[in-house]
Amino acid sequence: MEEILCNVELVKDNNDFIARIQSDLGGMREYKSSNFEEVLEQLMIDLQEEFESI
């Protein structure tokens, strides 16, 4: 059976990249940077920490 673990939204707002993550475990959070790789790295670290215990 499939279960949605989280929703991820990636947005560009002028010169900033925004990653919005929502999950039952971590709730809603947002990361913002002018560097896309920084946003992706923070997103990856956050999700690894959240889901490594599952």
mmCIF file of N, CA, C and O in Angstrom:
data_model
loop_
_atom_site.group_PDB
_atom_site.id
_atom_site.type_symbol
_atom_site.label_atom_id
_atom_site.label_comp_id
_atom_site.label_asym_id
_atom_site.label_seq_id
_atom_site.Cartn_x
_atom_site.Cartn_y
_atom_site.Cartn_z
ATOM 1 N N MET A 1 0.837 -1.181 0.000
ATOM 2 C CA MET A 1 0.000 0.000 0.000
ATOM 3 C C MET A 1 0.890 1.255 0.000
ATOM 4 O O MET A 1 1.868 1.341 0.731
ATOM 5 N N GLU A 2 0.541 2.218 -0.804
ATOM 6 C CA GLU A 2 1.297 3.470 -0.885
ATOM 7 C C GLU A 2 0.857 4.431 0.210
ATOM 8 O O GLU A 2 -0.314 4.487 0.578
ATOM 9 N N GLU A 3 1.832 5.183 0.694
ATOM 10 C CA GLU A 3 1.566 6.199 1.705
ATOM 11 C C GLU A 3 2.382 7.432 1.356
ATOM 12 O O GLU A 3 3.589 7.338 1.123
ATOM 13 N N ILE A 4 1.745 8.574 1.291
ATOM 14 C CA ILE A 4 2.461 9.821 1.018
ATOM 15 C C ILE A 4 3.228 10.216 2.263
ATOM 16 O O ILE A 4 2.658 10.367 3.337
ATOM 17 N N LEU A 5 4.548 10.350 2.118
ATOM 18 C CA LEU A 5 5.395 10.723 3.247
ATOM 19 C C LEU A 5 5.517 12.227 3.397
ATOM 20 O O LEU A 5 5.577 12.743 4.506
ATOM 21 N N CYS A 6 5.597 12.936 2.262
ATOM 22 C CA CYS A 6 5.711 14.389 2.337
ATOM 23 C C CYS A 6 5.351 15.009 0.989
ATOM 24 O O CYS A 6 5.346 14.338 -0.038
ATOM 25 N N ASN A 7 5.069 16.282 1.036
ATOM 26 C CA ASN A 7 4.858 17.084 -0.165
ATOM 27 C C ASN A 7 5.983 18.093 -0.248
ATOM 28 O O ASN A 7 6.326 18.725 0.753
ATOM 29 N N VAL A 8 6.565 18.221 -1.443
ATOM 30 C CA VAL A 8 7.664 19.150 -1.660
ATOM 31 C C VAL A 8 7.273 20.100 -2.786
ATOM 32 O O VAL A 8 6.795 19.665 -3.836
ATOM 33 N N GLU A 9 7.482 21.379 -2.556
ATOM 34 C CA GLU A 9 7.198 22.399 -3.562
ATOM 35 C C GLU A 9 8.460 23.227 -3.757
ATOM 36 O O GLU A 9 9.038 23.735 -2.795
ATOM 37 N N LEU A 10 8.920 23.340 -4.995
ATOM 38 C CA LEU A 10 10.088 24.157 -5.330
ATOM 39 C C LEU A 10 9.620 25.333 -6.169
ATOM 40 O O LEU A 10 8.949 25.154 -7.190
ATOM 41 N N VAL A 11 9.978 26.545 -5.725
ATOM 42 C CA VAL A 11 9.486 27.770 -6.349
ATOM 43 C C VAL A 11 10.650 28.723 -6.566
ATOM 44 O O VAL A 11 11.590 28.760 -5.771
ATOM 45 N N LYS A 12 10.585 29.500 -7.653
ATOM 46 C CA LYS A 12 11.542 30.589 -7.846
ATOM 47 C C LYS A 12 10.775 31.902 -7.721
ATOM 48 O O LYS A 12 9.793 32.132 -8.409
ATOM 49 N N ASP A 13 11.239 32.741 -6.809
ATOM 50 C CA ASP A 13 10.620 34.040 -6.548
ATOM 51 C C ASP A 13 11.676 35.108 -6.778
ATOM 52 O O ASP A 13 12.551 35.307 -5.933
ATOM 53 N N ASN A 14 11.604 35.772 -7.925
ATOM 54 C CA ASN A 14 12.626 36.727 -8.354
ATOM 55 C C ASN A 14 13.990 36.034 -8.368
ATOM 56 O O ASN A 14 14.185 35.119 -9.138
ATOM 57 N N ASN A 15 14.903 36.409 -7.488
ATOM 58 C CA ASN A 15 16.240 35.796 -7.475
ATOM 59 C C ASN A 15 16.390 34.720 -6.410
ATOM 60 O O ASN A 15 17.486 34.186 -6.228
ATOM 61 N N ASP A 16 15.316 34.397 -5.706
ATOM 62 C CA ASP A 16 15.384 33.405 -4.633
ATOM 63 C C ASP A 16 14.703 32.109 -5.036
ATOM 64 O O ASP A 16 13.689 32.112 -5.733
ATOM 65 N N PHE A 17 15.270 31.009 -4.563
ATOM 66 C CA PHE A 17 14.664 29.695 -4.705
ATOM 67 C C PHE A 17 14.088 29.323 -3.346
ATOM 68 O O PHE A 17 14.709 29.546 -2.313
ATOM 69 N N ILE A 18 12.886 28.761 -3.368
ATOM 70 C CA ILE A 18 12.196 28.405 -2.128
ATOM 71 C C ILE A 18 11.778 26.947 -2.211
ATOM 72 O O ILE A 18 11.197 26.513 -3.203
ATOM 73 N N ALA A 19 12.102 26.195 -1.162
ATOM 74 C CA ALA A 19 11.642 24.813 -1.028
ATOM 75 C C ALA A 19 10.687 24.767 0.150
ATOM 76 O O ALA A 19 11.041 25.162 1.260
ATOM 77 N N ARG A 20 9.477 24.301 -0.101
ATOM 78 C CA ARG A 20 8.491 24.137 0.965
ATOM 79 C C ARG A 20 8.235 22.641 1.133
ATOM 80 O O ARG A 20 7.953 21.939 0.162
ATOM 81 N N ILE A 21 8.331 22.183 2.369
ATOM 82 C CA ILE A 21 8.140 20.771 2.675
ATOM 83 C C ILE A 21 7.022 20.663 3.705
ATOM 84 O O ILE A 21 7.006 21.402 4.685
ATOM 85 N N GLN A 22 6.122 19.716 3.479
ATOM 86 C CA GLN A 22 5.076 19.458 4.465
ATOM 87 C C GLN A 22 4.988 17.956 4.680
ATOM 88 O O GLN A 22 4.913 17.182 3.724
ATOM 89 N N SER A 23 5.037 17.552 5.945
ATOM 90 C CA SER A 23 4.906 16.141 6.295
ATOM 91 C C SER A 23 4.202 16.018 7.633
ATOM 92 O O SER A 23 4.150 16.973 8.411
ATOM 93 N N ASP A 24 3.679 14.834 7.906
ATOM 94 C CA ASP A 24 3.027 14.596 9.192
ATOM 95 C C ASP A 24 4.036 14.651 10.328
ATOM 96 O O ASP A 24 3.736 15.149 11.407
ATOM 97 N N LEU A 25 5.244 14.171 10.093
ATOM 98 C CA LEU A 25 6.260 14.145 11.148
ATOM 99 C C LEU A 25 6.828 15.526 11.440
ATOM 100 O O LEU A 25 6.962 15.920 12.590
ATOM 101 N N GLY A 26 7.191 16.271 10.395
ATOM 102 C CA GLY A 26 7.890 17.544 10.581
ATOM 103 C C GLY A 26 7.050 18.786 10.391
ATOM 104 O O GLY A 26 7.535 19.895 10.593
ATOM 105 N N GLY A 27 5.802 18.613 9.980
ATOM 106 C CA GLY A 27 4.945 19.771 9.738
ATOM 107 C C GLY A 27 5.379 20.538 8.490
ATOM 108 O O GLY A 27 6.003 19.990 7.588
ATOM 109 N N MET A 28 5.083 21.817 8.457
ATOM 110 C CA MET A 28 5.411 22.668 7.315
ATOM 111 C C MET A 28 6.677 23.451 7.609
ATOM 112 O O MET A 28 6.824 24.012 8.692
ATOM 113 N N ARG A 29 7.606 23.441 6.664
ATOM 114 C CA ARG A 29 8.805 24.276 6.790
ATOM 115 C C ARG A 29 9.224 24.762 5.417
ATOM 116 O O ARG A 29 8.805 24.213 4.405
ATOM 117 N N GLU A 30 10.063 25.792 5.431
ATOM 118 C CA GLU A 30 10.449 26.454 4.191
ATOM 119 C C GLU A 30 11.923 26.834 4.254
ATOM 120 O O GLU A 30 12.408 27.295 5.275
ATOM 121 N N TYR A 31 12.609 26.621 3.138
ATOM 122 C CA TYR A 31 14.012 26.997 3.009
ATOM 123 C C TYR A 31 14.130 27.936 1.822
ATOM 124 O O TYR A 31 13.522 27.707 0.781
ATOM 125 N N LYS A 32 14.944 28.995 1.984
ATOM 126 C CA LYS A 32 15.040 30.026 0.954
ATOM 127 C C LYS A 32 16.498 30.419 0.771
ATOM 128 O O LYS A 32 17.227 30.605 1.744
ATOM 129 N N SER A 33 16.917 30.529 -0.493
ATOM 130 C CA SER A 33 18.280 30.950 -0.805
ATOM 131 C C SER A 33 18.331 31.430 -2.251
ATOM 132 O O SER A 33 17.521 31.024 -3.084
ATOM 133 N N SER A 34 19.315 32.265 -2.539
ATOM 134 C CA SER A 34 19.522 32.686 -3.928
ATOM 135 C C SER A 34 20.279 31.605 -4.700
ATOM 136 O O SER A 34 20.368 31.668 -5.919
ATOM 137 N N ASN A 35 20.804 30.619 -3.982
ATOM 138 C CA ASN A 35 21.554 29.520 -4.597
ATOM 139 C C ASN A 35 20.696 28.258 -4.584
ATOM 140 O O ASN A 35 20.358 27.728 -3.523
ATOM 141 N N PHE A 36 20.364 27.737 -5.766
ATOM 142 C CA PHE A 36 19.486 26.573 -5.880
ATOM 143 C C PHE A 36 20.078 25.344 -5.204
ATOM 144 O O PHE A 36 19.369 24.590 -4.533
ATOM 145 N N GLU A 37 21.384 25.138 -5.348
ATOM 146 C CA GLU A 37 22.027 23.974 -4.737
ATOM 147 C C GLU A 37 21.933 24.015 -3.210
ATOM 148 O O GLU A 37 21.785 22.975 -2.569
ATOM 149 N N GLU A 38 22.021 25.188 -2.617
ATOM 150 C CA GLU A 38 21.887 25.318 -1.163
ATOM 151 C C GLU A 38 20.493 24.889 -0.703
ATOM 152 O O GLU A 38 20.346 24.211 0.314
ATOM 153 N N VAL A 39 19.483 25.293 -1.448
ATOM 154 C CA VAL A 39 18.108 24.912 -1.105
ATOM 155 C C VAL A 39 17.941 23.403 -1.217
ATOM 156 O O VAL A 39 17.381 22.761 -0.326
ATOM 157 N N LEU A 40 18.462 22.816 -2.283
ATOM 158 C CA LEU A 40 18.347 21.372 -2.451
ATOM 159 C C LEU A 40 19.111 20.615 -1.377
ATOM 160 O O LEU A 40 18.647 19.585 -0.873
ATOM 161 N N GLU A 41 20.280 21.099 -1.012
ATOM 162 C CA GLU A 41 21.073 20.444 0.028
ATOM 163 C C GLU A 41 20.339 20.477 1.369
ATOM 164 O O GLU A 41 20.278 19.464 2.076
ATOM 165 N N GLN A 42 19.766 21.617 1.729
ATOM 166 C CA GLN A 42 19.031 21.712 2.986
ATOM 167 C C GLN A 42 17.800 20.811 2.967
ATOM 168 O O GLN A 42 17.490 20.143 3.954
ATOM 169 N N LEU A 43 17.120 20.779 1.828
ATOM 170 C CA LEU A 43 15.963 19.911 1.656
ATOM 171 C C LEU A 43 16.362 18.452 1.868
ATOM 172 O O LEU A 43 15.708 17.708 2.606
ATOM 173 N N MET A 44 17.448 18.025 1.247
ATOM 174 C CA MET A 44 17.920 16.647 1.346
ATOM 175 C C MET A 44 18.308 16.299 2.787
ATOM 176 O O MET A 44 17.917 15.246 3.303
ATOM 177 N N ILE A 45 19.041 17.176 3.449
ATOM 178 C CA ILE A 45 19.461 16.932 4.834
ATOM 179 C C ILE A 45 18.236 16.801 5.736
ATOM 180 O O ILE A 45 18.142 15.884 6.565
ATOM 181 N N ASP A 46 17.298 17.700 5.571
ATOM 182 C CA ASP A 46 16.087 17.700 6.391
ATOM 183 C C ASP A 46 15.318 16.392 6.221
ATOM 184 O O ASP A 46 14.944 15.741 7.198
ATOM 185 N N LEU A 47 15.098 15.972 4.974
ATOM 186 C CA LEU A 47 14.326 14.762 4.728
ATOM 187 C C LEU A 47 15.071 13.508 5.189
ATOM 188 O O LEU A 47 14.447 12.583 5.714
ATOM 189 N N GLN A 48 16.387 13.476 5.035
ATOM 190 C CA GLN A 48 17.161 12.335 5.527
ATOM 191 C C GLN A 48 17.020 12.210 7.039
ATOM 192 O O GLN A 48 16.801 11.113 7.552
ATOM 193 N N GLU A 49 17.149 13.310 7.748
ATOM 194 C CA GLU A 49 17.025 13.280 9.204
ATOM 195 C C GLU A 49 15.624 12.853 9.634
ATOM 196 O O GLU A 49 15.451 12.085 10.581
ATOM 197 N N GLU A 50 14.631 13.350 8.919
ATOM 198 C CA GLU A 50 13.251 13.048 9.293
ATOM 199 C C GLU A 50 12.908 11.584 9.059
ATOM 200 O O GLU A 50 12.250 10.956 9.891
ATOM 201 N N PHE A 51 13.351 11.027 7.947
ATOM 202 C CA PHE A 51 12.894 9.695 7.556
ATOM 203 C C PHE A 51 13.875 8.563 7.853
ATOM 204 O O PHE A 51 13.571 7.401 7.607
ATOM 205 N N GLU A 52 15.041 8.866 8.418
ATOM 206 C CA GLU A 52 15.981 7.792 8.708
ATOM 207 C C GLU A 52 15.476 6.862 9.805
ATOM 208 O O GLU A 52 15.911 5.729 9.907
ATOM 209 N N SER A 53 14.530 7.325 10.597
ATOM 210 C CA SER A 53 13.993 6.487 11.681
ATOM 211 C C SER A 53 12.807 5.629 11.246
ATOM 212 O O SER A 53 12.311 4.824 12.036
ATOM 213 N N ILE A 54 12.352 5.795 10.023
ATOM 214 C CA ILE A 54 11.177 5.018 9.547
ATOM 215 C C ILE A 54 11.621 3.652 9.091
ATOM 216 O O ILE A 54 12.588 3.456 8.463
#
